[in-house]
mmCIF file of C-alpha atoms and ligand atoms in Angstrom:
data_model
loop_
_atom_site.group_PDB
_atom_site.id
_atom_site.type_symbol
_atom_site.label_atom_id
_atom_site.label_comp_id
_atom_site.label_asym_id
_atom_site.label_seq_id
_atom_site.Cartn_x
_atom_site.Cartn_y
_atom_site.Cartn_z
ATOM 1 C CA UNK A 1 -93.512 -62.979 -14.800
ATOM 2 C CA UNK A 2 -90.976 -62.502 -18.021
ATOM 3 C CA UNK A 3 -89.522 -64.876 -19.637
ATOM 4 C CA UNK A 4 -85.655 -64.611 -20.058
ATOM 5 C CA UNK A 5 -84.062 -64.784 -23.569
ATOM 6 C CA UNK A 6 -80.253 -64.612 -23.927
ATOM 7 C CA UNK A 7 -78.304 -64.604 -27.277
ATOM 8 C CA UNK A 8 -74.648 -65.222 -26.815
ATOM 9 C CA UNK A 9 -72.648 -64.236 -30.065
ATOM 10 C CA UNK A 10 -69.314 -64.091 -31.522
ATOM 11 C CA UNK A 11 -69.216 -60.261 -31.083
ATOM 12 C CA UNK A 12 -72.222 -59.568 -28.323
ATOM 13 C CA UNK A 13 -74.651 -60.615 -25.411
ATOM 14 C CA UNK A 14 -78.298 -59.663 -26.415
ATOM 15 C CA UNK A 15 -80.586 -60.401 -24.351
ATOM 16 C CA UNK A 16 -84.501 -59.228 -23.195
ATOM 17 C CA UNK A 17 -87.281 -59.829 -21.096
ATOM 18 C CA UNK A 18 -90.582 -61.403 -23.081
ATOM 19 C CA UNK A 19 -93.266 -61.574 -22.197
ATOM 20 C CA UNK A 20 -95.946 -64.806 -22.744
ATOM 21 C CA UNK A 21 -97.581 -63.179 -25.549
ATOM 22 C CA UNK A 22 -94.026 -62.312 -27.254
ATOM 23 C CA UNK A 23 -93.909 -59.109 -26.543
ATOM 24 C CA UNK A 24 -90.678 -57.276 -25.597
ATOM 25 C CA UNK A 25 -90.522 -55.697 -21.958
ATOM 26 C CA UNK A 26 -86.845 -54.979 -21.964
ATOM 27 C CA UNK A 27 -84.389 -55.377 -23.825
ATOM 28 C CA UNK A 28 -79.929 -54.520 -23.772
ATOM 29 C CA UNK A 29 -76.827 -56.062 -25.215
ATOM 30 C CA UNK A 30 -73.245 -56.012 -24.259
ATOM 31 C CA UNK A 31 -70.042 -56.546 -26.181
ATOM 32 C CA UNK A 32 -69.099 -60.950 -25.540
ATOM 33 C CA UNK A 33 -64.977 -60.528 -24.769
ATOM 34 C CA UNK A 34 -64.559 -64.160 -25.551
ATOM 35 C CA UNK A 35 -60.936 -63.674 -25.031
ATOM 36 C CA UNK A 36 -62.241 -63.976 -21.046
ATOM 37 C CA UNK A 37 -63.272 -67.286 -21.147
ATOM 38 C CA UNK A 38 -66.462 -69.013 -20.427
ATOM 39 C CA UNK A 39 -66.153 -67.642 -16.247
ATOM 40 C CA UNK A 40 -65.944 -63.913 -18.461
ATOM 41 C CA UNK A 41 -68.312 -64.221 -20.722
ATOM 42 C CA UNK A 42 -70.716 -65.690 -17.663
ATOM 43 C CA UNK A 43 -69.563 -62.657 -15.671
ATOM 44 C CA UNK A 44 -71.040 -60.443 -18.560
ATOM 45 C CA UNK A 45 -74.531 -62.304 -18.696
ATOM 46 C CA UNK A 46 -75.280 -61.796 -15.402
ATOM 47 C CA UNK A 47 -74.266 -58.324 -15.077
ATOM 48 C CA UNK A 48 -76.650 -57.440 -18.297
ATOM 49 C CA UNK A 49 -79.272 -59.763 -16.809
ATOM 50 C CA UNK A 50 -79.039 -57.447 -13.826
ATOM 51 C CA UNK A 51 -79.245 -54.410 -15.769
ATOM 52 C CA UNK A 52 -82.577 -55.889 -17.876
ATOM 53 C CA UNK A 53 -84.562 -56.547 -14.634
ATOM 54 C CA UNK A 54 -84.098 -53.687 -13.138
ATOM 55 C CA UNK A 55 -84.790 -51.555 -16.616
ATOM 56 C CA UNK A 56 -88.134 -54.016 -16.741
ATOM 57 C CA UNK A 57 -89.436 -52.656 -12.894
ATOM 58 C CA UNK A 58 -88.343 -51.103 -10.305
ATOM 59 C CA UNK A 59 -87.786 -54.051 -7.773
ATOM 60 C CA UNK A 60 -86.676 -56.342 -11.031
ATOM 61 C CA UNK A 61 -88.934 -58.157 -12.569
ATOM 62 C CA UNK A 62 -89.798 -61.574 -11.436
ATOM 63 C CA UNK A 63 -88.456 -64.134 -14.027
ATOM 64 C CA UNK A 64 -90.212 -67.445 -14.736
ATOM 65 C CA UNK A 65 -87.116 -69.330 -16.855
ATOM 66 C CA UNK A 66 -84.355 -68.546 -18.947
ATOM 67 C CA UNK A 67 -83.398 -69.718 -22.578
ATOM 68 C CA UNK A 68 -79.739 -69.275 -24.276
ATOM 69 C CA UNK A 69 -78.517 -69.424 -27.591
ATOM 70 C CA UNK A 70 -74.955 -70.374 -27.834
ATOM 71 C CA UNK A 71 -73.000 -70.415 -31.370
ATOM 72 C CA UNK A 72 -71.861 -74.034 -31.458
ATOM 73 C CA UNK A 73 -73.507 -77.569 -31.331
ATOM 74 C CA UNK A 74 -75.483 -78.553 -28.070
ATOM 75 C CA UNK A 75 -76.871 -81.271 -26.712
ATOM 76 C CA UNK A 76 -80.179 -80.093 -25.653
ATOM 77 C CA UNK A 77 -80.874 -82.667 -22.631
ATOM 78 C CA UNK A 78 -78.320 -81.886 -21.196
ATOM 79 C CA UNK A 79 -77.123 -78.138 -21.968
ATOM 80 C CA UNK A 80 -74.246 -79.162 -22.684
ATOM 81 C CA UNK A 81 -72.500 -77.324 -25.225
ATOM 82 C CA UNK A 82 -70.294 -79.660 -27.522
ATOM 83 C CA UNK A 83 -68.295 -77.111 -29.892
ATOM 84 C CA UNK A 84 -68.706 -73.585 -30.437
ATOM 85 C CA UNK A 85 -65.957 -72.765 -32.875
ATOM 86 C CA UNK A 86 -66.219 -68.719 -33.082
ATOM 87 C CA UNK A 87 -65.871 -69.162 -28.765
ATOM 88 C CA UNK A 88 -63.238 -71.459 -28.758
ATOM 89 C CA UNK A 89 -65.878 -73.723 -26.312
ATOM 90 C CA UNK A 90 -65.732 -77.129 -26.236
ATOM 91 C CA UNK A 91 -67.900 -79.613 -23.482
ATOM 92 C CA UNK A 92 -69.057 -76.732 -21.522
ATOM 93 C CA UNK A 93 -71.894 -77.655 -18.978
ATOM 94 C CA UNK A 94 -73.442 -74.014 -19.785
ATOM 95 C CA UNK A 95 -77.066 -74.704 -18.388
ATOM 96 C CA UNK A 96 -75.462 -76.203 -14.678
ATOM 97 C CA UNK A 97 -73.496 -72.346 -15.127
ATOM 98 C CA UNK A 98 -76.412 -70.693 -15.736
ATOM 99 C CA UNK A 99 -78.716 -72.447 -13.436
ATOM 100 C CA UNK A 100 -76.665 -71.543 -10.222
ATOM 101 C CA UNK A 101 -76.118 -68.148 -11.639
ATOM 102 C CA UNK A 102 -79.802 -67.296 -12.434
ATOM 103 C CA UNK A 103 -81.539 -69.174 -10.095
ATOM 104 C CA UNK A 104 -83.899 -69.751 -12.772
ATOM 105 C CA UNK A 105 -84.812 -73.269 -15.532
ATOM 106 C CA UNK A 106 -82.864 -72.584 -18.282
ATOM 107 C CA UNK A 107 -83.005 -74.680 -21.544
ATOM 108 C CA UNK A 108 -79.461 -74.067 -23.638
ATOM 109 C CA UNK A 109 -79.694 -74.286 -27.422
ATOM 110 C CA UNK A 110 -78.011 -73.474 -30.999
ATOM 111 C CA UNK A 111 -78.532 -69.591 -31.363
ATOM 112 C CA UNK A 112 -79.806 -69.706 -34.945
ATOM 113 C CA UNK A 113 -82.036 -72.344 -33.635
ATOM 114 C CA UNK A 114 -83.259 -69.773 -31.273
ATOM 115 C CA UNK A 115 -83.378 -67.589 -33.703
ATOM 116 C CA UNK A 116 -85.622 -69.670 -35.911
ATOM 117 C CA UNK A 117 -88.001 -70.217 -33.291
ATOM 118 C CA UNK A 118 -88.257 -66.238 -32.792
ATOM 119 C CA UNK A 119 -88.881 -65.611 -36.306
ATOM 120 C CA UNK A 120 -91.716 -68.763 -36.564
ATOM 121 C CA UNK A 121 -93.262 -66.715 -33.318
ATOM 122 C CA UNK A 122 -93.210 -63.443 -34.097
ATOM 123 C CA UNK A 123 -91.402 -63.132 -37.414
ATOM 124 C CA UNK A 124 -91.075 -63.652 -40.985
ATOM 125 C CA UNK A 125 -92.067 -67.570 -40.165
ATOM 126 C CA UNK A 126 -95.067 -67.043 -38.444
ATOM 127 C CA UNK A 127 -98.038 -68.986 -40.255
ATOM 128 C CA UNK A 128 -94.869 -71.552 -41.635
ATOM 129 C CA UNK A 129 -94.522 -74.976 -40.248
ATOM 130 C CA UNK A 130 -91.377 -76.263 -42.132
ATOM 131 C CA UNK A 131 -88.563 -73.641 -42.187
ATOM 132 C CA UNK A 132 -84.867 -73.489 -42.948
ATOM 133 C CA UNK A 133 -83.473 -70.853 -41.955
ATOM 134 C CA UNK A 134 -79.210 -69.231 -41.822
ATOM 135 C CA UNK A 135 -77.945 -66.486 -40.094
ATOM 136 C CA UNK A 136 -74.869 -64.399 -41.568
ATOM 137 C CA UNK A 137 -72.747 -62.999 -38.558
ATOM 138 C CA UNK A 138 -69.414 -63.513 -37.258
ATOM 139 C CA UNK A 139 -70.364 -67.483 -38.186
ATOM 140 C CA UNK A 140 -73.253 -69.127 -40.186
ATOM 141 C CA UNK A 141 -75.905 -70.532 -38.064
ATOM 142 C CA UNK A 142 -78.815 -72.529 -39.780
ATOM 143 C CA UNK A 143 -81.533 -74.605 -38.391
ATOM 144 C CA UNK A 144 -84.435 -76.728 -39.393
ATOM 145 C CA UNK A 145 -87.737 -76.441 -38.295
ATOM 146 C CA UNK A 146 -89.991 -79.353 -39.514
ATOM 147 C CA UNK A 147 -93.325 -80.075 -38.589
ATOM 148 C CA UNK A 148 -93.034 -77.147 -35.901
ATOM 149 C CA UNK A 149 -90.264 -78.860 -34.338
ATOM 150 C CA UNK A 150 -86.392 -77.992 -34.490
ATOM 151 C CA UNK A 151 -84.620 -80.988 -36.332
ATOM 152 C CA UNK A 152 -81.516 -81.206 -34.004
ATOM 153 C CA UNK A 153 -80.182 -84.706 -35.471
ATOM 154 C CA UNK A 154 -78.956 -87.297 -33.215
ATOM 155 C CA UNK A 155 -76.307 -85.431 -31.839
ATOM 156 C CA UNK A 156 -77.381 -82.145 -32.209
ATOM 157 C CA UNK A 157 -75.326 -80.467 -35.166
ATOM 158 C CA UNK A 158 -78.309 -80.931 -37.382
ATOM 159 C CA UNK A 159 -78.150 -78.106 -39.143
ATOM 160 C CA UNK A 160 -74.760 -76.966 -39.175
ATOM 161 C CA UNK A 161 -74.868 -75.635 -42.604
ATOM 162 C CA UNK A 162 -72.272 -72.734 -41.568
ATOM 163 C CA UNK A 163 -69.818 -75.590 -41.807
ATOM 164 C CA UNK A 164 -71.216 -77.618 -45.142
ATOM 165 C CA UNK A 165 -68.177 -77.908 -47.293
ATOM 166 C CA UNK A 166 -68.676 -75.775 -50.405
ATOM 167 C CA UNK A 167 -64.663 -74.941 -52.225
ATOM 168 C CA UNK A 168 -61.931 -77.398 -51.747
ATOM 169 C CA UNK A 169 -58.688 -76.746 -50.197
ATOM 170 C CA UNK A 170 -60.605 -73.590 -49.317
ATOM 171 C CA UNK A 171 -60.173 -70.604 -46.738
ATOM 172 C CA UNK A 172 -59.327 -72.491 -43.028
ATOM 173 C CA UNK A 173 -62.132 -72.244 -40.568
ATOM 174 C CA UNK A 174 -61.912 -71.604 -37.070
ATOM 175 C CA UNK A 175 -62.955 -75.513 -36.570
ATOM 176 C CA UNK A 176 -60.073 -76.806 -37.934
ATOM 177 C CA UNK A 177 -61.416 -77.472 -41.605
ATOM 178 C CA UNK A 178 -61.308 -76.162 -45.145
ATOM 179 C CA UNK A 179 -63.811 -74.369 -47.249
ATOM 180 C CA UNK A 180 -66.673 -73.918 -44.987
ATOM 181 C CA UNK A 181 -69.679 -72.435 -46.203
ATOM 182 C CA UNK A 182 -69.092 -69.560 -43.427
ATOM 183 C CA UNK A 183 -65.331 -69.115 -44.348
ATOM 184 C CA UNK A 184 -66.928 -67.659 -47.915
ATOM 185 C CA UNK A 185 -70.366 -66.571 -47.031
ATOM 186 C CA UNK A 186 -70.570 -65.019 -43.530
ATOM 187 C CA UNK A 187 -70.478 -61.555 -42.379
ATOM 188 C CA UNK A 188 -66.396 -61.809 -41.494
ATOM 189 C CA UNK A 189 -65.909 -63.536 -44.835
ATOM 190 C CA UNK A 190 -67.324 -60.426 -47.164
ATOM 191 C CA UNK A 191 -65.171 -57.855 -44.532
ATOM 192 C CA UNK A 192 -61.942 -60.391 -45.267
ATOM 193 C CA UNK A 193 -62.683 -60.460 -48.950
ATOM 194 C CA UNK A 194 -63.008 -56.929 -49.653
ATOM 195 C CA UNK A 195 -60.279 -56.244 -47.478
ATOM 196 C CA UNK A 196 -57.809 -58.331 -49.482
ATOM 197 C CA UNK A 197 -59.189 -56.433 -52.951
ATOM 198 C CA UNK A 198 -58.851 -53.109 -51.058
ATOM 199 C CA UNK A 199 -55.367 -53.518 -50.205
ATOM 200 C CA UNK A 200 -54.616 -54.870 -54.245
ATOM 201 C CA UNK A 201 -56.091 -51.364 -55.069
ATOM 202 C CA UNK A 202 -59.408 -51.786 -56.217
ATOM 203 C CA UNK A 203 -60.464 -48.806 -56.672
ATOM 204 C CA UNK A 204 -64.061 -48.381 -54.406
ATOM 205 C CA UNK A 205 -66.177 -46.099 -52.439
ATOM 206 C CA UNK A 206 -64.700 -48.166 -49.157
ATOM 207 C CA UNK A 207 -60.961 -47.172 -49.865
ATOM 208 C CA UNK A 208 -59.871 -45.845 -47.202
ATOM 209 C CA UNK A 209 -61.772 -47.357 -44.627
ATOM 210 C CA UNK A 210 -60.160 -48.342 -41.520
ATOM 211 C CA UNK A 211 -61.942 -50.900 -39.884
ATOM 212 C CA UNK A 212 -64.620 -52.075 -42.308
ATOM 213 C CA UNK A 213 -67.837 -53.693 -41.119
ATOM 214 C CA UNK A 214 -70.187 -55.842 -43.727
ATOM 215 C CA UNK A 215 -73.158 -53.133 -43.188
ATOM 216 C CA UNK A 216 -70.531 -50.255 -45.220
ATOM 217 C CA UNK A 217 -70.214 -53.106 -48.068
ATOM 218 C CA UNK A 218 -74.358 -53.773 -48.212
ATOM 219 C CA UNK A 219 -74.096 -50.092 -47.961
ATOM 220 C CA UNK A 220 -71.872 -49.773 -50.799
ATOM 221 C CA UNK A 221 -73.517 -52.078 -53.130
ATOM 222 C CA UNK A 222 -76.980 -50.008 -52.965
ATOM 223 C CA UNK A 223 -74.985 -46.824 -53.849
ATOM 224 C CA UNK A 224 -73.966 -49.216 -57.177
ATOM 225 C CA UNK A 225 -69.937 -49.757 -55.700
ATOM 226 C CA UNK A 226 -68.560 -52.381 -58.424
ATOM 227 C CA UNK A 227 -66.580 -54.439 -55.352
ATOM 228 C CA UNK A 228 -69.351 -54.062 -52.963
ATOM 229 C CA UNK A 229 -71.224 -55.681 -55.316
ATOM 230 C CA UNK A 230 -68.869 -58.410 -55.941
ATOM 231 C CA UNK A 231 -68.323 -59.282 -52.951
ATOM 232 C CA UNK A 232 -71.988 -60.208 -52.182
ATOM 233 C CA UNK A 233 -72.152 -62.219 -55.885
ATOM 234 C CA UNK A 234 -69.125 -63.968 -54.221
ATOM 235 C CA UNK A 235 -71.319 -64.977 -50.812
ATOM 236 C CA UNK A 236 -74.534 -65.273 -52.613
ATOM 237 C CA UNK A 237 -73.079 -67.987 -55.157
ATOM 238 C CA UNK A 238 -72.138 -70.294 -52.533
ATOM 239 C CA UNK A 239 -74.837 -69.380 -50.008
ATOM 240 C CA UNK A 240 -77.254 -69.968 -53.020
ATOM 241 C CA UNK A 241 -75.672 -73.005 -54.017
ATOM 242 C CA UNK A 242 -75.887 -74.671 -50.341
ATOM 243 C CA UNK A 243 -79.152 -73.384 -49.968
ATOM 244 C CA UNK A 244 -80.265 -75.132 -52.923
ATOM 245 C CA UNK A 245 -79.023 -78.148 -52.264
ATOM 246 C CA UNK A 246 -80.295 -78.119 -48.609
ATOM 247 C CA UNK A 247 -83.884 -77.557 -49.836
ATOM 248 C CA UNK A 248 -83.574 -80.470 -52.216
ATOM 249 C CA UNK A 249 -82.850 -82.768 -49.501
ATOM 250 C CA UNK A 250 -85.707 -81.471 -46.777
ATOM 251 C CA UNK A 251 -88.218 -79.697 -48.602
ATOM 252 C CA UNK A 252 -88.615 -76.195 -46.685
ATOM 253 C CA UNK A 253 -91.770 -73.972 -47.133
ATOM 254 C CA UNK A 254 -89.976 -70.946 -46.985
ATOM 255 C CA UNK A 255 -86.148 -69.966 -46.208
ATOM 256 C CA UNK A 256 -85.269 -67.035 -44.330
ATOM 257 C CA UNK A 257 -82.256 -65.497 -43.984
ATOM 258 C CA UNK A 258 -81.183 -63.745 -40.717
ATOM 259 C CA UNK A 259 -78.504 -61.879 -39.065
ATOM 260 C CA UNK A 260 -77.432 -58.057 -39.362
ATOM 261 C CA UNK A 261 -76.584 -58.426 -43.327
ATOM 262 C CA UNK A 262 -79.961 -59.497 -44.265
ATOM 263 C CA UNK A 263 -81.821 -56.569 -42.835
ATOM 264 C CA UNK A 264 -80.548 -54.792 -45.973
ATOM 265 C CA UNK A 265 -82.961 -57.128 -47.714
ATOM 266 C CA UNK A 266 -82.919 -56.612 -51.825
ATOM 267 C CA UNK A 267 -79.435 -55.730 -52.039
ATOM 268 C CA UNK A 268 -78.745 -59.120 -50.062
ATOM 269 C CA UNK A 269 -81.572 -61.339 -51.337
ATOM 270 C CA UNK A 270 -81.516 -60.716 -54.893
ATOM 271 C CA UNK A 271 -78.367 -62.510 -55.633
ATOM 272 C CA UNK A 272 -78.886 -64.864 -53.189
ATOM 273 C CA UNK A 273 -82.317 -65.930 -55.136
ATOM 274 C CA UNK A 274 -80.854 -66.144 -58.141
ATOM 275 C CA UNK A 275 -77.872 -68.029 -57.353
ATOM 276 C CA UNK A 276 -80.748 -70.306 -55.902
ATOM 277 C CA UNK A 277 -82.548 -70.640 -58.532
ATOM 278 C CA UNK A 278 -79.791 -71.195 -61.032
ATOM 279 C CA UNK A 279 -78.579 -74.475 -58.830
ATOM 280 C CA UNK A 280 -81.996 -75.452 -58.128
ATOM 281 C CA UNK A 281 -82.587 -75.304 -62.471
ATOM 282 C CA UNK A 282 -85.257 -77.671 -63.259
ATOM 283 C CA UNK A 283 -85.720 -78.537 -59.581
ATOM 284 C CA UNK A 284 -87.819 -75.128 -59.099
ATOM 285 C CA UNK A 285 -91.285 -77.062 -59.127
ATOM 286 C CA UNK A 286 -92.824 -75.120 -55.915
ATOM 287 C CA UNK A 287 -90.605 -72.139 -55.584
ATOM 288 C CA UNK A 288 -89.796 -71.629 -51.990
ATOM 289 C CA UNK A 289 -89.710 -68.241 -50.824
ATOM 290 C CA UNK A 290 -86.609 -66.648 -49.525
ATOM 291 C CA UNK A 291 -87.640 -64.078 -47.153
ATOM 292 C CA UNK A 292 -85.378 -61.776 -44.904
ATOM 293 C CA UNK A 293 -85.752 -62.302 -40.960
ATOM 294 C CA UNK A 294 -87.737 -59.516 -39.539
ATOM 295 C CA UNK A 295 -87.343 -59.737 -35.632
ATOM 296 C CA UNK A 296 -83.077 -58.249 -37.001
ATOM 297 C CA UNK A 297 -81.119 -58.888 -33.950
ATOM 298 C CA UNK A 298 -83.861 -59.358 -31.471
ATOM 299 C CA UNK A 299 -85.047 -62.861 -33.079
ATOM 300 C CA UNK A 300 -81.962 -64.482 -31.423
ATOM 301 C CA UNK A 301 -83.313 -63.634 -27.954
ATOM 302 C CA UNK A 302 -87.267 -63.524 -29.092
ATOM 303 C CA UNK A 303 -86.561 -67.151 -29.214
ATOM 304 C CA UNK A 304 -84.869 -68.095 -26.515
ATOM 305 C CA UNK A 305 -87.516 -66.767 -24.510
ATOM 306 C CA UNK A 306 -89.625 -68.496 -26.732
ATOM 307 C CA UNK A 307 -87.765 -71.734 -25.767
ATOM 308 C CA UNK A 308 -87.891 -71.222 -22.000
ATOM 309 C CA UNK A 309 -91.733 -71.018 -22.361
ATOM 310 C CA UNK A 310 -91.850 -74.168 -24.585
ATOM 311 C CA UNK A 311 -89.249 -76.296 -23.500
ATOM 312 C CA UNK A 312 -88.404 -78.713 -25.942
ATOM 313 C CA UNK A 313 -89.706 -82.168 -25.116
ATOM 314 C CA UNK A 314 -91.904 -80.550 -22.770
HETATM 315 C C1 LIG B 401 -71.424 -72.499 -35.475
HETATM 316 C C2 LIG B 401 -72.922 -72.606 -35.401
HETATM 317 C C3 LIG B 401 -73.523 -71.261 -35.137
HETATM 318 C C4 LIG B 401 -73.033 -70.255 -36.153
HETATM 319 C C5 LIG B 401 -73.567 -68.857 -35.924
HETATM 320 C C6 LIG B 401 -71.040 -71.472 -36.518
HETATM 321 O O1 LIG B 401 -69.671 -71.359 -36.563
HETATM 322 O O2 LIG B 401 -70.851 -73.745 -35.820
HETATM 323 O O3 LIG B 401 -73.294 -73.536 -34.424
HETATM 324 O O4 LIG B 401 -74.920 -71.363 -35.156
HETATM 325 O O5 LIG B 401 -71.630 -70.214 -36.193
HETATM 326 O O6 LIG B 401 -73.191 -68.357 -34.706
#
């Protein structure tokens, strides 16, 4: 029996097959096409899910339950997803979808919550009990793990630091408001930023470059580019500032930063720990650790699985 994990992002499906003990029996992804819809993007999940179980055995392997990280706010109970703003979902009954669809349980949750849970199993959180923890992609996901538990607030956009307000009358998010933290910080946010210096002509290794992606910027920061490098000061002051004032109000053990852009680690970290520690200034008393994810893009459906296997409330 596998356990299903499904991670439904702004730019791809990733799923895989775990296993009880965490261990990855197959695993595929599959570009999202959110342009289709929620029937499209359903379409696309089974046909990978398809694909994994027949990669996994020869007669598919038998699957026990399913778990799915969505980008948006959901209430748990009822798998209902509330507002995924990089989908353009609102009050989809995702786990009734996936239920017919799969034939399986399926427990529906925030994907960096899912991601969290991955990297407490089999990541950079394992031995941790109280974890914050953001993902930079197409959005910012965060969540809170306290106690061992995920800290989903009342109605379930606890954390939703992605959309913490951080510049006024900043950049418009795809919610609706201004100066998000992931309108400055994310992934998309460092490709729009250098892209607007590029075109006023600062001079850089990534002139030139048609469509740029925020690994060729980590990229060019390591090789020493002067805008590369700005461009992550720019994201690392505000994600260092939010970060800082997150951990003064819950009091993590460690924060770990996900999502393709971290895997660079150093590069990425470094300012982000020092833009930390200047906001944090005399508040440094136990310094918490920020660590880079480890499980990259797998922790996304590491813990999904994990969540199918431990469903919460169970
Ligand atoms: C959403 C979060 C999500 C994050 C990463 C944000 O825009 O509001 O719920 O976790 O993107 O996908």
């Amino acid at each position: 029996m596998g356990f299903l994990g499904i991670d439904i992002g702004g730019t791809s499906i990733k799923a895989g097959i775990v296993s009880r003990e965490g261990r990855v029996l197959a695993k595929s992804q599959i570009p999202t096409a959110k342009e289709a819809g929620v029937a499209g993007v359903l379409d696309r999940v089974t046909k990978l899910v398809d694909a994994l179980r027949s990669q996994a055995g020869p007669d598919g392997l038998p699957l026990a339950a399913a778990g799915v990280g969505v980008p948006g706010s959901v209430e748990v109970d009822r798998g209902l997803v509330r507002l995924a703003p990089n989908l353009g979902w609102r009050d989809v009954p995702l786990r009734e979808k996936l239920q017919d669809l799969l034939k399986v349980p399926v427990i529906v949750d925030n994907d960096a919550h899912m991601a969290a849970l991955g990297e407490m199993w089999q990541g950079a959180g394992r031995g941790y009990r109280d974890i914050l923890m953001i993902t930079l992609g197409t959005g910012i996901g965060s969540a809170l793990i306290l106690n061992g538990a995920v800290h989903r607030g009342v109605f379930g956009y606890g954390a939703e630091m992605g959309h913490v307000k951080v510049l006024k009358d900043g950049p418009l998010c795809r919610c609706g408001g201004r100066g998000c933290l992931e309108t400055l910080a994310s992934a998309t946010a460092m490709v729009s930023l250098a892209g607007c210096e590029l075109e006023r002509g600062y001079p850089s290794l990534l002139s030139g470059r048609t469509r740029l992606e925020a690994r060729e910027i980590v990229e060019g920061a390591a090789k020493g580019d002067v805008l590369s490098r700005e461009v992550l000061n720019a994201a690392a002051h505000y994600l260092g500032t939010a970060l800082a004032n997150a951990a003064l109000l819950v009091g993590p053990a460690v924060i770990i930063i996900g999502g393709g852009v971290a895997q660079a680690g150093d590069v990425v970290l470094t300012p982000i720990r020092e833009a930390f520690a200047e906001a944090l200034g005399a508040w440094q008393v136990n310094p918490v650790p920020i660590l880079a994810a480890q499980l990259g893009n797998d922790a996304g459906f590491i813990g999904a699985a994990y969540s199918a296997l431990h469903p919460p409330g169970a």
